[in-house]
mmCIF file of C-alpha atoms in Angstrom:
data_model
loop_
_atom_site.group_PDB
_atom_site.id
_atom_site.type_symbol
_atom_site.label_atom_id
_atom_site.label_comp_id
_atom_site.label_asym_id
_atom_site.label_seq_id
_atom_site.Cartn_x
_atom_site.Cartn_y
_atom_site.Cartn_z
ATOM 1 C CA UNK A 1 -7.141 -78.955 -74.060
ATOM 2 C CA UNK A 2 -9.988 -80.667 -72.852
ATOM 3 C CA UNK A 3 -12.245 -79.805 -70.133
ATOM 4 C CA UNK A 4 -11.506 -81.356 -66.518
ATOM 5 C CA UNK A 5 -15.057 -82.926 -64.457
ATOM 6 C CA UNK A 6 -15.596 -81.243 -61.279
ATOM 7 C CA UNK A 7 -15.568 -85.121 -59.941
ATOM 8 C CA UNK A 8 -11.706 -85.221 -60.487
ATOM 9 C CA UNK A 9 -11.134 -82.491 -58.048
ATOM 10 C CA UNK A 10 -13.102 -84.275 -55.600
ATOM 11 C CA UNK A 11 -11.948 -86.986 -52.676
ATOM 12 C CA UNK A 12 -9.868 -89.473 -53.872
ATOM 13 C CA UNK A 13 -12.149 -92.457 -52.105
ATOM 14 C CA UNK A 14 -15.215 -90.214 -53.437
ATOM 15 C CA UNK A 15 -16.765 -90.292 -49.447
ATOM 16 C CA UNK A 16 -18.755 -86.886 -48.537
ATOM 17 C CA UNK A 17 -19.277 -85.427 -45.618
ATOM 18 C CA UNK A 18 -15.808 -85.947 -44.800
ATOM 19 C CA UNK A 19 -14.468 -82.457 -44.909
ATOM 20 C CA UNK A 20 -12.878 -81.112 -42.242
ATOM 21 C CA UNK A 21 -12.957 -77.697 -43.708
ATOM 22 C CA UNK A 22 -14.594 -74.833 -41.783
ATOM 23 C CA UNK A 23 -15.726 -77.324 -38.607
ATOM 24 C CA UNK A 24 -12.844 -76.337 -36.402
ATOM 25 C CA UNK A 25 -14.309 -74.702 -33.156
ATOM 26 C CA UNK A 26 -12.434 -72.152 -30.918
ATOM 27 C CA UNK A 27 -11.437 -72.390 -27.532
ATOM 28 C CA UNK A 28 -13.154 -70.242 -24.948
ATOM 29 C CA UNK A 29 -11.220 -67.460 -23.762
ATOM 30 C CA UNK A 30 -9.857 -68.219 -21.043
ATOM 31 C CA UNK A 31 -9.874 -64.533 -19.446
ATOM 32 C CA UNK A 32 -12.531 -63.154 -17.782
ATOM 33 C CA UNK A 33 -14.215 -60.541 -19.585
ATOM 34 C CA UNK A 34 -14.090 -56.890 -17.881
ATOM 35 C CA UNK A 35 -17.353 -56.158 -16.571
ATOM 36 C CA UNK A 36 -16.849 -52.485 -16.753
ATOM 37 C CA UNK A 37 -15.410 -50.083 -18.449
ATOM 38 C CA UNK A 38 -13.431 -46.732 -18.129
ATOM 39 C CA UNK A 39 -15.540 -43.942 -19.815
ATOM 40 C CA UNK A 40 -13.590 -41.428 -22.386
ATOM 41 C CA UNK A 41 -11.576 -38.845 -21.911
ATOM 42 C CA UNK A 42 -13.144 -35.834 -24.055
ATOM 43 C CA UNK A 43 -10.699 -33.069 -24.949
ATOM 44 C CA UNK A 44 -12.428 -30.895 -26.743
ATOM 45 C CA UNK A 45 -15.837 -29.104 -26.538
ATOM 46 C CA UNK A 46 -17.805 -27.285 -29.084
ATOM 47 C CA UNK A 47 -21.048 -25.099 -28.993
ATOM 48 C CA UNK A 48 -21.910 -23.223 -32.299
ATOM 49 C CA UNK A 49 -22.974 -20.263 -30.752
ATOM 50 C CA UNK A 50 -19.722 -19.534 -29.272
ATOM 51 C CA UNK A 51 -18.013 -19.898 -25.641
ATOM 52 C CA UNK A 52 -15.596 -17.269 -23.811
ATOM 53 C CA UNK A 53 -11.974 -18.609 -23.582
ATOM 54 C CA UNK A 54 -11.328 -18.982 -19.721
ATOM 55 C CA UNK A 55 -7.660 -17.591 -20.234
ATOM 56 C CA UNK A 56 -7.889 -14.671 -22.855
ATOM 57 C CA UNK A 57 -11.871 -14.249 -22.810
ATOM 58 C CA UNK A 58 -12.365 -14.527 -26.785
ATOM 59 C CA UNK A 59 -15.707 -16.211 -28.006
ATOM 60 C CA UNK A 60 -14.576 -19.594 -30.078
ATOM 61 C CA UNK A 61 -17.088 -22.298 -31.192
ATOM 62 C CA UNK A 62 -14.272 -24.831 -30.441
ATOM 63 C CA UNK A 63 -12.217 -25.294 -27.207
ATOM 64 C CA UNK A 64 -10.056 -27.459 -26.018
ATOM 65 C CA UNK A 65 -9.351 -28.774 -22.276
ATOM 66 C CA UNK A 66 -6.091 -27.639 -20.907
ATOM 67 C CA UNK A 67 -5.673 -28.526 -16.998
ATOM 68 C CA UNK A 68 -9.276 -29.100 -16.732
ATOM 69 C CA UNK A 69 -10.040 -25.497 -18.266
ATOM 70 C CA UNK A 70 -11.798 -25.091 -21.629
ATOM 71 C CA UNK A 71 -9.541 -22.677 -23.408
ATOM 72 C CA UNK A 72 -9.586 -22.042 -26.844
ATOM 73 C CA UNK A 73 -6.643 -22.838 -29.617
ATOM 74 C CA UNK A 74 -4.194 -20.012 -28.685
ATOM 75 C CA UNK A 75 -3.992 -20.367 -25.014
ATOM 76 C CA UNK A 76 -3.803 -24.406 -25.689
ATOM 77 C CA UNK A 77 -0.450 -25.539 -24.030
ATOM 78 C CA UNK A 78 0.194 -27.703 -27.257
#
């Protein structure tokens, strides 16, 4: 088998610069973009040295919220 020319891959009429390829352009959105946005929701909190459970009083590093209350994993209402 012989080897094939790059050239016989190329445009039939053997123009350049007539590639289409990669020059198609997007459309703007047509939404407005939100010009704020609504901060996160954090559900847990964590302090290495240890925080007393609101509901049972035990000293966890990690708490979770539970009604607005940091409490930690056994008084969760999972």
């Amino acid at each position: 088998m012989e080897d094939a020319s790059l050239d016989e891959f190329g445009d039939s009429d053997g123009g350049e610069g007539d590639d289409k390829e990669g020059t198609e352009q997007t459309a703007a959105p047509t939404e407005e973009s939100p010009t704020s946005t609504e901060s996160a929701t954090p559900t847990s909190s964590v302090d290495p040295a240890g925080t007393d459970c609101k509901e049972c009083g035990s000293s966890t590093e990690r708490q979770w919220f539970d009604g607005g209350t940091l409490v930690c994993r056994d008084c969760k209402d999972w």
